[in-house]
Short mmCIF file of C-alpha atoms in Angstrom, two decimals:
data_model
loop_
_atom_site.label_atom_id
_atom_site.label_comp_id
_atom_site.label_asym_id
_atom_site.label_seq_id
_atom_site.Cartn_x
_atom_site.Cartn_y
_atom_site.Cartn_z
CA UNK K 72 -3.24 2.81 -16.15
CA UNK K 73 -5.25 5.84 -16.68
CA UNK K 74 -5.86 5.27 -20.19
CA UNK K 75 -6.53 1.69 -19.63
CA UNK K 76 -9.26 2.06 -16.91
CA UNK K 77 -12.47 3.08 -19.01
CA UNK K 78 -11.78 -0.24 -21.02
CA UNK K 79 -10.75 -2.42 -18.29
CA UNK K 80 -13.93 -1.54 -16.10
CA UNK K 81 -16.31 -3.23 -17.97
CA UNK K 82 -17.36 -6.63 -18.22
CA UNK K 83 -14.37 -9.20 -19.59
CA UNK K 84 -16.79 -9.98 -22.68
CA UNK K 85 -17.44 -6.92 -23.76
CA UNK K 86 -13.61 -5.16 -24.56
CA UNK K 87 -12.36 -5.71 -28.09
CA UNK K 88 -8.53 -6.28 -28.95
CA UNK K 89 -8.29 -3.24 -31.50
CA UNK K 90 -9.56 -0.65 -28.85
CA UNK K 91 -6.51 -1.94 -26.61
CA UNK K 92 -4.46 -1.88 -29.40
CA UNK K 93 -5.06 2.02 -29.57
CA UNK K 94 -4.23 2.21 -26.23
CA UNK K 95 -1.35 0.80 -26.04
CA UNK K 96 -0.21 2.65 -29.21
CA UNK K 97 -0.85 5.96 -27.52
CA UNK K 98 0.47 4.86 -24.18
CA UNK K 99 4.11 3.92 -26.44
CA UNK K 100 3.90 6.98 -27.77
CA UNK K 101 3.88 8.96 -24.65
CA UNK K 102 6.54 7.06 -22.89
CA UNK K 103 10.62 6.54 -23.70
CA UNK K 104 9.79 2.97 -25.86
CA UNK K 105 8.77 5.44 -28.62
CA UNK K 106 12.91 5.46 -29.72
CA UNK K 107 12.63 1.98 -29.44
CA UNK K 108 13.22 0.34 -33.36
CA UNK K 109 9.68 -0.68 -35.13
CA UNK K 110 10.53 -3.82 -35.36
CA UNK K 111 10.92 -4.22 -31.70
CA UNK K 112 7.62 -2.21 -30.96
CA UNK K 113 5.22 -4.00 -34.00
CA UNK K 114 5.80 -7.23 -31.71
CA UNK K 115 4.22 -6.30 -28.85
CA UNK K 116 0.43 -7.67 -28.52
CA UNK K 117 -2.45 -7.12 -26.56
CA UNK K 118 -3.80 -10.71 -25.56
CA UNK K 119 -7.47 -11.88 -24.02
CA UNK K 120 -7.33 -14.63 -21.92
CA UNK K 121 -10.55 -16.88 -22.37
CA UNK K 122 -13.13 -14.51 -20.07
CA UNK K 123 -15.70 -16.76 -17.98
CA UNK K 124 -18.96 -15.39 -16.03
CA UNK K 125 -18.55 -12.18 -13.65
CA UNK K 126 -14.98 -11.33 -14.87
CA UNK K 127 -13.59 -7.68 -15.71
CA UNK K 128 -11.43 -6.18 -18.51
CA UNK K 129 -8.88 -6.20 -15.68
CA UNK K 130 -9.10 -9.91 -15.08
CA UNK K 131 -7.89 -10.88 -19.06
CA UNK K 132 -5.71 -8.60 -20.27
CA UNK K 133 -2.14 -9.15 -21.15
CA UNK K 134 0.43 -7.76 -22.98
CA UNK K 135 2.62 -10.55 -25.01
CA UNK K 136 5.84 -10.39 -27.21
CA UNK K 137 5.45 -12.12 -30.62
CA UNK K 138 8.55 -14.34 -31.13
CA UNK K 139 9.89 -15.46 -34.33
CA UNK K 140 13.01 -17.72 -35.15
CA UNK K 141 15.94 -18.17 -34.36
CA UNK K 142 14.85 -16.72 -31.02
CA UNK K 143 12.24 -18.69 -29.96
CA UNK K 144 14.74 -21.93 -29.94
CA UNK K 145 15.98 -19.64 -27.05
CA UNK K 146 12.58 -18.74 -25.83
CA UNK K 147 9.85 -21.49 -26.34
CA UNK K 148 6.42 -20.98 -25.81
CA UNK K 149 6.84 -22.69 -22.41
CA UNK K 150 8.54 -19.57 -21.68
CA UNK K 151 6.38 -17.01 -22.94
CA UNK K 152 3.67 -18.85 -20.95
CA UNK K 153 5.95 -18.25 -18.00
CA UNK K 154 6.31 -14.37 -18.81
CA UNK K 155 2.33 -14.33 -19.47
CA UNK K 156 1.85 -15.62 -15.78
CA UNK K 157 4.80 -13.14 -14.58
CA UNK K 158 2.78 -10.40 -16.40
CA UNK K 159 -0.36 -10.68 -14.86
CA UNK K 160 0.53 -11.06 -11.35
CA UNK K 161 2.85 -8.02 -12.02
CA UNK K 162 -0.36 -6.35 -13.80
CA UNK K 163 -2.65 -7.45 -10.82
CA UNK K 164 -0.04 -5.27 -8.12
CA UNK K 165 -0.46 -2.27 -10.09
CA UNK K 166 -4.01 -1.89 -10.30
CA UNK K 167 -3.92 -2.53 -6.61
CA UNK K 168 -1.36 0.28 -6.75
CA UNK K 169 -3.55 2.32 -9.40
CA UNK K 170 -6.60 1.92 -7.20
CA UNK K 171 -5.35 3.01 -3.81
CA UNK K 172 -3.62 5.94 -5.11
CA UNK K 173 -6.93 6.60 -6.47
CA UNK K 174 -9.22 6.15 -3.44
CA UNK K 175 -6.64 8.03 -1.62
CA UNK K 176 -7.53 11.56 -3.42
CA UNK K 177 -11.42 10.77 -2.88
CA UNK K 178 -11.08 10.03 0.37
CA UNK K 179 -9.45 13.03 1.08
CA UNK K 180 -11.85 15.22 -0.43
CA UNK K 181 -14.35 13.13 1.21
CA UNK K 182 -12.87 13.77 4.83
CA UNK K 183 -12.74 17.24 4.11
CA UNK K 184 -16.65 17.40 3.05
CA UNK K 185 -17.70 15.78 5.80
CA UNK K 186 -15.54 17.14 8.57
CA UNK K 187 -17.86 19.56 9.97
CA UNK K 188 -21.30 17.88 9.23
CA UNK K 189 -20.49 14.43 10.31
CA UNK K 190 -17.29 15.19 13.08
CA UNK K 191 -18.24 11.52 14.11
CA UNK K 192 -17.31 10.12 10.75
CA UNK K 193 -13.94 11.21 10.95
CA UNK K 194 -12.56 8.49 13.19
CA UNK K 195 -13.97 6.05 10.52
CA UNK K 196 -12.33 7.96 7.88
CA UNK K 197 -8.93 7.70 9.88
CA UNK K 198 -9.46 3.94 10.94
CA UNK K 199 -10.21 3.62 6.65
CA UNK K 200 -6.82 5.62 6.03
CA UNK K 201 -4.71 3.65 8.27
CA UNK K 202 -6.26 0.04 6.55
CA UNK K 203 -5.43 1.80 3.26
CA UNK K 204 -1.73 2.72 4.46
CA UNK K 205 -0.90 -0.86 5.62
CA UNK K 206 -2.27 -1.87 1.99
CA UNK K 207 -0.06 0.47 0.24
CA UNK K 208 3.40 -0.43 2.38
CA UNK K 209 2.63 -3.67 1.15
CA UNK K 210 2.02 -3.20 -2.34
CA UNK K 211 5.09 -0.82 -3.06
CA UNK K 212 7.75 -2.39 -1.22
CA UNK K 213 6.05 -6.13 -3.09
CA UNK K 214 6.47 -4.08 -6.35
CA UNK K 215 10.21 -2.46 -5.61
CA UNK K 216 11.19 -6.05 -4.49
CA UNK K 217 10.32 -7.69 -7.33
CA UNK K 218 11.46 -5.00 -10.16
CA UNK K 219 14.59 -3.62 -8.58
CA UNK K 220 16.01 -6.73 -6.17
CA UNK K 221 14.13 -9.85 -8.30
CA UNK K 222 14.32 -8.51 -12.10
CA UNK K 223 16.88 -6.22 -12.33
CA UNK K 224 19.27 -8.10 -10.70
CA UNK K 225 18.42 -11.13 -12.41
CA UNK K 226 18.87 -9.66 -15.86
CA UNK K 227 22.54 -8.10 -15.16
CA UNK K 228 23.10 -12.11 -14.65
CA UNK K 229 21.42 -12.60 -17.57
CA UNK K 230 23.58 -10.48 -19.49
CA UNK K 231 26.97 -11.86 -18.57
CA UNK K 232 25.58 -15.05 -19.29
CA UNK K 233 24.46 -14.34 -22.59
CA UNK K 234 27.82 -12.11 -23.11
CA UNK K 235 29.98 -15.43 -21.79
CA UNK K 236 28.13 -17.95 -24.34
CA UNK K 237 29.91 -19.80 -26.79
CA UNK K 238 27.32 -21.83 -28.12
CA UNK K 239 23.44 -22.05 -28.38
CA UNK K 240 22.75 -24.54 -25.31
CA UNK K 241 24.87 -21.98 -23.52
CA UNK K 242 21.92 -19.49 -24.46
CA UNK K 243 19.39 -21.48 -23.56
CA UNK K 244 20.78 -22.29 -20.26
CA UNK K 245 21.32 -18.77 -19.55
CA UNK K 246 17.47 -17.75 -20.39
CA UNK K 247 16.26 -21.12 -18.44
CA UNK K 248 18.29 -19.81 -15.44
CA UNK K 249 16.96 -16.19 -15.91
CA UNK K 250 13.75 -17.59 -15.44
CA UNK K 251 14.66 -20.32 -12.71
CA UNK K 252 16.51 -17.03 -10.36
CA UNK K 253 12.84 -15.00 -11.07
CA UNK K 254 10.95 -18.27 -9.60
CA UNK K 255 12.82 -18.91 -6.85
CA UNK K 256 13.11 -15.22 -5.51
CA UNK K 257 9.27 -14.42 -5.99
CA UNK K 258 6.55 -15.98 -4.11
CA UNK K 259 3.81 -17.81 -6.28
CA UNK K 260 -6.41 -8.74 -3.60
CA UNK K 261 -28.53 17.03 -5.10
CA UNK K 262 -31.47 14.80 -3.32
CA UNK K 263 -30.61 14.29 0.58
CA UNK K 264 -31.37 10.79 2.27
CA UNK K 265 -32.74 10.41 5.73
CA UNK K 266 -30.76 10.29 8.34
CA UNK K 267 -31.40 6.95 9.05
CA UNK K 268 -30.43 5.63 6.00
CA UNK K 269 -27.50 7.36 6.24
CA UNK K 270 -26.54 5.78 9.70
CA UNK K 271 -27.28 2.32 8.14
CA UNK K 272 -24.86 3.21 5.34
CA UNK K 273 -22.35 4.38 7.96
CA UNK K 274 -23.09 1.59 9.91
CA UNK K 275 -22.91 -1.14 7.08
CA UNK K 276 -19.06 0.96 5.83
CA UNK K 277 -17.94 -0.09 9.96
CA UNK K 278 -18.63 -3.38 9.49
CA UNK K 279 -17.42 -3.62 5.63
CA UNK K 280 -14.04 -1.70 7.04
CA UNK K 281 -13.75 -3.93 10.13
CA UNK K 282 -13.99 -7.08 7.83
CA UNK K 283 -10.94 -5.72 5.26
CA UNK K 284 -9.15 -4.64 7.60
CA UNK K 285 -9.18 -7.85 9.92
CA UNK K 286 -8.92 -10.18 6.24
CA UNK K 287 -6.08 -8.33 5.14
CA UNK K 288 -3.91 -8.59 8.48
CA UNK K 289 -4.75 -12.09 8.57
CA UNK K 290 -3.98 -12.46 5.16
CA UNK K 291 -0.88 -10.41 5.43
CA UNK K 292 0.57 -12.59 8.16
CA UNK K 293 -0.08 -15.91 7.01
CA UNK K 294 1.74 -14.11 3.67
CA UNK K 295 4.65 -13.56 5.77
CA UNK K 296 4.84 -17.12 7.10
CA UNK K 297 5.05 -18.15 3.72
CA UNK K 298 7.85 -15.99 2.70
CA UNK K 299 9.49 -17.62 5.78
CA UNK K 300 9.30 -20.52 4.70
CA UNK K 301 10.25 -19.95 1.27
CA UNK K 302 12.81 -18.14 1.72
CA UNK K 303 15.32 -20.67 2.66
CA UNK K 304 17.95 -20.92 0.15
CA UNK K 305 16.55 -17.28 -1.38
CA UNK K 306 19.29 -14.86 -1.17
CA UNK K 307 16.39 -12.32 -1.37
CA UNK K 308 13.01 -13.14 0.08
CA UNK K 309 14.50 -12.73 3.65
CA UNK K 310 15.10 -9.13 2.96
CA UNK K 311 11.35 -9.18 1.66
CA UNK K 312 10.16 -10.40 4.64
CA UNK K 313 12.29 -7.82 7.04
CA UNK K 314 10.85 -4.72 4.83
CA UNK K 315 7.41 -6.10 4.78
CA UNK K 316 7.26 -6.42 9.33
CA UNK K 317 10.35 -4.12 9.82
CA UNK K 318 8.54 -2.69 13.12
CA UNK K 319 7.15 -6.85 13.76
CA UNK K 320 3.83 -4.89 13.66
CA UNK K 321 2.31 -8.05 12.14
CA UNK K 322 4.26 -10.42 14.39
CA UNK K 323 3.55 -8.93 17.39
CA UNK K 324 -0.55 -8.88 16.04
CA UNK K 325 -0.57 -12.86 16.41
CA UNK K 326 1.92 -13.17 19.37
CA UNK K 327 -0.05 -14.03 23.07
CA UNK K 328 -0.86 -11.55 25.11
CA UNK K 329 1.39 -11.29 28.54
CA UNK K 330 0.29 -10.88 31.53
#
């Protein structure tokens, strides 16, 4: 994420496949796929979805795996549309990830600047820190679910289905459910200034930080009804739910008060 962010930041029309493609070729490099075969790495792709008006580098990339036969009778391009899709929401989770791990260390340094000068600023920092905690409990324990209790478990299953096939509708039954278990599991954001325009900037972050943070618990509970409702027959979206409200803060937000 680090080396894609200078690329990603700007405008959707104005990134170029072959400076990705360096990216990504240094960001192999540095990781474990590096002992990977080079057949295996040459087919992974950089793609650009179609960019419209007031979109980022962030909002088009993809990564895609170029198949050839015999497997794409396995995989079809039905499929690899339904990895594309899997891909970006995945993608979209970690630069929510990416970003508040990054706003975290500014804000820090930030609370520690203004600590003495502005003591009154401090309590905004906090109520900012606590929005941005809520945020990351959600985005972590969405991203554990779905890579450790959604995909990893569904590809064991793949495996012994692919291990137990006999015959090549066997294989594509067993990808078609690998895909099917992921769907069902996985629900489908130097000069100084006057003081008073400081206090209107202060003023105008309240009211910015009031707004996220009442959006995102009203957001995050109508979220949760969702998950309740889909996770009927899920043998894991009820343990989503449970880790995303384990306390019932967000239940107890929208429950009547008592007298």
């Amino acid at each position: 994420m680090d080396l894609l962010q200078p690329e990603l930041s700007k405008r959707a029309t104005q990134i170029y496949r072959h400076n990705l493609m360096s990216v990504l070729e240094t960001a192999l490099n540095a990781s474990n796929a590096k002992f990977e075969s080079n057949d295996i790495l040459s087919r992974l792709d950089v793609k650009l979805h179609q960019a419209t008006s007031g979109e980022e580098g962030w909002d088009v990339f993809a990564l895609h795996y170029k198949l050839q036969a015999p497997l794409n009778t396995v995989i079809p391009d039905a499929a690899m549309a339904e990895y594309l899709q899997m891909f970006s929401f995945l993608f979209k989770v970690k630069r929510v990830e990416y970003s508040l791990s990054t706003c975290w260390g500014r804000d820090m340094n930030l609370v520690h600047l203004i600590s003495n000068k502005l003591p009154h600023a401090v309590a905004i920092m906090h109520r900012a820190n606590l929005v941005r905690s809520q945020m990351i409990h959600f985005t972590t324990n969405l991203h554990n679910y779905i890579m450790f209790e959604v995909l990893d478990g569904s590809w064991h299953s793949l495996v012994k289905d692919v291990t137990n096939a006999t015959h090549l509708d066997a294989l594509i039954d067993a990808h078609s459910g690998y895909l099917q278990r992921i769907k069902a599991n996985v629900a489908w954001t130097g000069t100084e200034e006057r003081p008073t325009s400081a206090l209107d900037a202060t003023g105008a972050l309240v009211r910015q930080m009031h707004t996220i943070a009442t959006d995102f618990q009203t957001q995050m509970v109508s979220f949760l009804d969702l998950l309740k409702q889909q996770a009927l027959g899920s043998d894991n979206l009820p343990f989503l739910t449970f880790r995303l409200d384990f306390n019932e803060y967000y239940r107890k937000s929208t429950a009547p008060p008592t007298n």
